[in-house]
Amino acid sequence: MSIHLRPVLKPLALLACVLWQGSWAHAQQVPAAQDSLRLRMSPRLEDRIGQAQRNAAPTFLSSQRLSTETDSEVSLDGQVVLRRSDLVIRADHLDYDQARDLARARGNVRINQAGNTFEGPALELRVDAFEGYFERPTYQLLANDAHGEAERIDFLDDKRAVVRNATFTTCQRQPGPDWMPDWILRAATLRFDSEEETAQAEDATLTFQDVRVVGVSSVSFPLTDKRKSGVLAPTFGVDSVSGTEVTIPYYWNIAPNRDATFYPTVMSKRGVNYGGEFRYLEQAYLGRLRADYMPGDLLRERDRWGGSYQHTGVIDTGISSVGGLGLNLNLNRVSDDDYWRDFPRATTSLTSRLLANDASLNWNKSFYSASLRTLRWQTLQDPLAPITPPYDRMPQIVARYLQPDAGGFDVGLEADYTDFQADRRLTGQPNTQRSVMRGQLSYPVLGAAGFFVPKVQLHSATYNFDAPLANGQWQATRNVPTYSLDGGLVFERDASYQDRRFRQTLEPRLFYVNTPYVEQNHLPNYDSGVTDFNFASIYAENAFVGNDRIADNDLLTAGLSSRLLDSDNGAEIARVGIAQRFRMADQRVTLPGGTPASKGISDILLGAGLLVDPRWYLDSTVQYNPTTEKSVRSTVSARYNPGHYRVLNLAYRFQRDLSELVDIGWQWPINDLWGDRGQDLGAGRGQGAGRWYSVGRLNYSLQDSKLVDSIIGFEYDAGCWLGRVVLERLQTGLVSSNQRLMFQLEFVGFSRLGIDPLQTLKNNIPRYQYLREQVTAPSRFSNYD
């Protein structure tokens, strides 16, 4: 028998429902005039239902037998089902008082409330308010598949519940009466808050493999990946320099777009480091501030500190005619020269011995842009390997005008003023105030069959030194013109290989540049360097970056490339390329200590890439000297990624007379060795319980016959818990290194204990995947009654 209860149940309507078609009743027909009750089209089912929708929803009752005592009381027996909105109650017997909206259920009671399920012998519940209690229930949560049992659950509302004498685990129950979960949390009181997506346990004990791990008077933890304020799980580690490390972080969720973490760390050989990090994210800007302070380092016998601040964003002036303003900050500072060696993982600078303090204010409007920049370096010196510090820019002012397609021409103008400052005792040359003017004019002719771009440039620079040069000059000026022609063709044809259709291209290219010789070798170098020899720089007008050197050139570059494109989606399946320069005169402009390029042909640049299928990718670049018939530099890399949690990266890098390195990184299930391929559960869910994974990255120098940097470890997935052991070795000097052992236990859906190696693995192993990660939020329809 089924009944559709409207918000107010009339006795006559109830009687009609009972008598209609014998033992079955149907919902009342809604008159067409009631527009508010008409069915409306919806593109999808709503996963979350608001309180107003829930209150307005009708109630459906069905059972084998039904009886009424008063106008608003219904008693149902046998396979009873009460359904309203996202709530379903099943029981052997149910009494429902519609006037009080109170349901009392007995016998095999089961609740499914938005995907969360509760089962037990007896329930009393006010349906709309979702207030009541459940006796001796078991439960299962949708958010993280956690389950447990309790003496009683008190429902405060549809978002909050208090569980008495409860257990909590994510280990899935196995057959047999003696089954016990690998880990279990027992608590006198367990409070669930699905709105905040958190839980709090009081008088709690965590047991792992029948061993009590920790007992606490109160602990809170998230039910999802949502952030929550509180003390995080302690982390432990062993470092070859600092000794045993114990960190007890505290996380402060200030707002949805702001948070802070405080992480005091006890180091057995050094003392206590007080660290903290603050992050913010707004619509127009974002940033991060980090600081560390260690009073009285026991090894160095002095205070140690380090700090960094990064900010990127735009400034809203509220006046559109002003244009766009942006502010970028990258500030890094440490207490001493040994900081990078003693704390190699503390600084966020890209080069650990060069810490940038960089601030820039940028403006742009239409074809115009400008920037004001200050850059000061902190150079951490090593007596065994000293480095020349780069120049500070205090300040640098740049203005640009760039207009494409101005009557068919591309026009560009740039003015740059920079005050370069450094310690002259270390640089061996005077500081300067340098002004640069650069203009360019090109007329690009572009089409589907090819392109042709003639271009002319003029580069002018003026120097004012704070000390005379070797020739006695206090000032210097240099003007250099450059002329270039760049052209290429694109031929295409249809092709097929192994029953697959492709589009194949053939793309020849010629690039000619002429820059007359202007004496510059007597000028100091402040920001110029030699460009890397690759397929981008071989078609560039200048062999140097920066503004202190403009290479004299009379050369022609010829290149030929071919690509194989998938006809269906345009994806690049393969590419090959070759390029070479022919220099018609010796290059005379060099950097201090540099070697000029000789007249004649250059090294040959070869490149190839191949996507065999979505699993295999190969890439290679070779710089070949036709005179010596030997390669000067070679890079060959391959990636094999056949599926989730299976990736192998290989790379070989060779530079004649300098280095020869082999780099290998991987994540791979060890169970594959004995034929256990696991299950394809998708990203963030592993491949099933009882599987081992090997992870690592090794950087080996063939020239020195030794490991440079290395990471190697193992992960074990038990289903409801994960174990990780990772050893990391970082080279911190010519003869020194730092080793760290990381061990972690992750209780899935609860917490992690140990020192976290996940970020290290993610940063060092391309395409590494977390064994547990919430890719998409679970839907109530995945556990629908």
Short mmCIF file of C-alpha atoms in Angstrom, two decimals, residues 11-186:
data_model
loop_
_atom_site.label_atom_id
_atom_site.label_comp_id
_atom_site.label_asym_id
_atom_site.label_seq_id
_atom_site.Cartn_x
_atom_site.Cartn_y
_atom_site.Cartn_z
CA PRO A 11 -9.30 12.21 6.69
CA LEU A 12 -11.44 12.09 3.58
CA ALA A 13 -8.43 12.16 1.30
CA LEU A 14 -6.82 9.38 3.33
CA LEU A 15 -9.96 7.24 3.12
CA ALA A 16 -10.11 7.76 -0.64
CA CYS A 17 -6.51 6.66 -0.97
CA VAL A 18 -7.14 3.49 1.02
CA LEU A 19 -10.29 2.49 -0.90
CA TRP A 20 -9.02 3.29 -4.39
CA GLN A 21 -8.30 0.10 -6.36
CA GLY A 22 -8.75 -2.27 -3.46
CA SER A 23 -5.55 -2.69 -1.46
CA TRP A 24 -3.47 -0.07 -3.37
CA ALA A 25 -3.71 3.71 -3.20
CA HIS A 26 -2.32 6.30 -5.54
CA ALA A 27 -1.30 9.90 -5.05
CA GLN A 28 -4.01 12.50 -5.45
CA GLN A 29 -4.32 14.01 -8.90
CA VAL A 30 -3.33 17.67 -8.97
CA PRO A 31 -5.79 20.00 -10.72
CA ALA A 32 -4.36 21.70 -13.78
CA ALA A 33 -5.23 25.09 -12.35
CA GLN A 34 -2.62 24.69 -9.58
CA ASP A 35 0.34 26.02 -11.55
CA SER A 36 2.65 25.80 -8.54
CA LEU A 37 2.39 22.00 -8.56
CA ARG A 38 3.04 21.43 -12.25
CA LEU A 39 6.06 19.38 -13.22
CA ARG A 40 8.93 21.51 -14.49
CA MET A 41 11.78 20.47 -16.75
CA SER A 42 15.16 20.23 -15.02
CA PRO A 43 18.53 19.60 -16.74
CA ARG A 44 19.74 17.51 -13.81
CA LEU A 45 18.80 16.05 -10.47
CA GLU A 46 19.76 18.28 -7.58
CA ASP A 47 22.42 16.69 -5.41
CA ARG A 48 21.86 19.09 -2.51
CA ILE A 49 18.37 20.10 -1.43
CA GLY A 50 17.69 23.23 0.61
CA GLN A 51 15.56 23.35 3.74
CA ALA A 52 12.77 25.24 1.99
CA GLN A 53 12.57 22.59 -0.75
CA ARG A 54 12.63 19.85 1.86
CA ASN A 55 9.79 21.39 3.85
CA ALA A 56 7.63 21.84 0.76
CA ALA A 57 8.19 18.31 -0.52
CA PRO A 58 5.36 15.76 -0.11
CA THR A 59 5.67 12.63 2.02
CA PHE A 60 5.20 9.17 0.52
CA LEU A 61 4.25 6.18 2.68
CA SER A 62 3.97 2.55 1.62
CA SER A 63 3.45 -0.68 3.57
CA GLN A 64 1.64 -4.03 3.51
CA ARG A 65 -0.91 -2.92 6.12
CA LEU A 66 -2.19 0.50 7.17
CA SER A 67 -4.47 1.74 9.92
CA THR A 68 -5.47 5.15 11.30
CA GLU A 69 -6.33 6.18 14.84
CA THR A 70 -6.90 9.95 14.50
CA ASP A 71 -7.16 12.44 11.69
CA SER A 72 -3.38 12.82 11.52
CA GLU A 73 -1.97 9.52 12.85
CA VAL A 74 -1.09 6.60 10.61
CA SER A 75 0.20 3.19 11.68
CA LEU A 76 1.95 1.02 9.08
CA ASP A 77 3.19 -2.59 9.24
CA GLY A 78 5.24 -4.77 6.93
CA GLN A 79 7.94 -3.43 4.58
CA VAL A 80 7.26 0.12 5.62
CA VAL A 81 8.83 2.91 3.56
CA LEU A 82 8.61 6.63 4.35
CA ARG A 83 10.09 8.86 1.68
CA ARG A 84 10.40 12.63 1.67
CA SER A 85 12.85 14.56 -0.51
CA ASP A 86 16.35 13.15 0.19
CA LEU A 87 15.20 11.10 3.24
CA VAL A 88 14.10 7.45 3.19
CA ILE A 89 13.05 5.46 6.30
CA ARG A 90 12.49 1.70 6.11
CA ALA A 91 11.21 -0.43 9.01
CA ASP A 92 9.00 -3.36 10.00
CA HIS A 93 6.60 -1.03 11.84
CA LEU A 94 6.17 2.74 11.75
CA ASP A 95 3.80 5.16 13.50
CA TYR A 96 3.58 8.56 11.86
CA ASP A 97 1.90 11.58 13.44
CA GLN A 98 1.57 14.17 10.68
CA ALA A 99 0.42 16.92 13.03
CA ARG A 100 3.68 16.65 14.97
CA ASP A 101 5.65 15.39 11.96
CA LEU A 102 6.91 12.60 14.23
CA ALA A 103 7.86 9.12 13.07
CA ARG A 104 8.45 6.19 15.43
CA ALA A 105 9.93 3.11 13.80
CA ARG A 106 10.77 -0.35 15.17
CA GLY A 107 12.34 -3.47 13.74
CA ASN A 108 15.11 -3.44 11.07
CA VAL A 109 15.04 0.32 10.87
CA ARG A 110 17.15 1.90 8.14
CA ILE A 111 17.59 5.59 7.31
CA ASN A 112 19.12 6.95 4.14
CA GLN A 113 19.57 10.67 4.61
CA ALA A 114 21.22 12.26 1.53
CA GLY A 115 23.41 9.18 1.10
CA ASN A 116 24.32 8.71 4.78
CA THR A 117 22.82 5.48 6.13
CA PHE A 118 21.89 4.43 9.69
CA GLU A 119 20.52 1.06 10.78
CA GLY A 120 19.22 -0.16 14.12
CA PRO A 121 16.27 -1.56 16.10
CA ALA A 122 14.39 1.63 17.06
CA LEU A 123 14.07 5.23 15.85
CA GLU A 124 12.15 8.33 16.87
CA LEU A 125 12.43 11.26 14.47
CA ARG A 126 10.75 14.54 13.64
CA VAL A 127 11.00 14.24 9.89
CA ASP A 128 11.14 17.85 8.68
CA ALA A 129 13.46 19.07 11.44
CA PHE A 130 15.41 15.77 11.39
CA GLU A 131 15.51 15.79 15.19
CA GLY A 132 15.41 12.61 17.19
CA TYR A 133 17.43 9.58 18.22
CA PHE A 134 18.43 6.12 17.02
CA GLU A 135 19.08 3.26 19.44
CA ARG A 136 22.07 0.91 19.01
CA PRO A 137 22.68 1.92 15.39
CA THR A 138 25.34 1.21 12.85
CA TYR A 139 26.14 3.97 10.36
CA GLN A 140 27.96 4.68 7.10
CA LEU A 141 28.91 8.15 5.84
CA LEU A 142 28.78 9.09 2.18
CA ALA A 143 31.63 11.64 2.31
CA ASN A 144 34.46 9.19 3.03
CA ASP A 145 32.88 5.71 3.31
CA ALA A 146 33.50 5.72 7.05
CA HIS A 147 31.33 3.48 9.17
CA GLY A 148 30.91 2.35 12.75
CA GLU A 149 28.47 1.47 15.50
CA ALA A 150 27.24 3.24 18.59
CA GLU A 151 25.09 2.98 21.68
CA ARG A 152 22.91 5.85 20.48
CA ILE A 153 22.80 8.63 17.88
CA ASP A 154 21.07 11.92 18.60
CA PHE A 155 20.15 13.86 15.46
CA LEU A 156 20.26 17.60 16.19
CA ASP A 157 19.21 18.52 12.62
CA ASP A 158 19.89 17.32 9.11
CA LYS A 159 23.51 18.56 9.33
CA ARG A 160 24.59 17.63 12.88
CA ALA A 161 24.53 14.49 15.01
CA VAL A 162 25.99 13.34 18.33
CA VAL A 163 27.06 9.68 18.54
CA ARG A 164 27.51 8.06 21.96
CA ASN A 165 30.11 5.34 22.67
CA ALA A 166 31.00 5.19 19.00
CA THR A 167 33.51 3.51 16.74
CA PHE A 168 34.83 4.98 13.48
CA THR A 169 36.82 3.40 10.66
CA THR A 170 37.03 3.35 6.86
CA CYS A 171 38.06 -0.32 6.70
CA GLN A 172 35.42 -2.21 4.76
CA ARG A 173 33.85 -5.06 6.66
CA GLN A 174 34.92 -8.54 5.63
CA PRO A 175 32.91 -11.78 6.09
CA GLY A 176 33.22 -13.65 9.37
CA PRO A 177 32.28 -13.00 13.01
CA ASP A 178 35.90 -12.45 14.12
CA TRP A 179 36.63 -9.63 11.70
CA MET A 180 38.25 -6.54 13.15
CA PRO A 181 39.27 -3.45 11.19
CA ASP A 182 42.99 -2.73 10.72
CA TRP A 183 42.45 0.62 12.42
CA ILE A 184 39.60 1.89 14.52
CA LEU A 185 38.83 5.04 16.47
CA ARG A 186 36.81 4.58 19.66
#
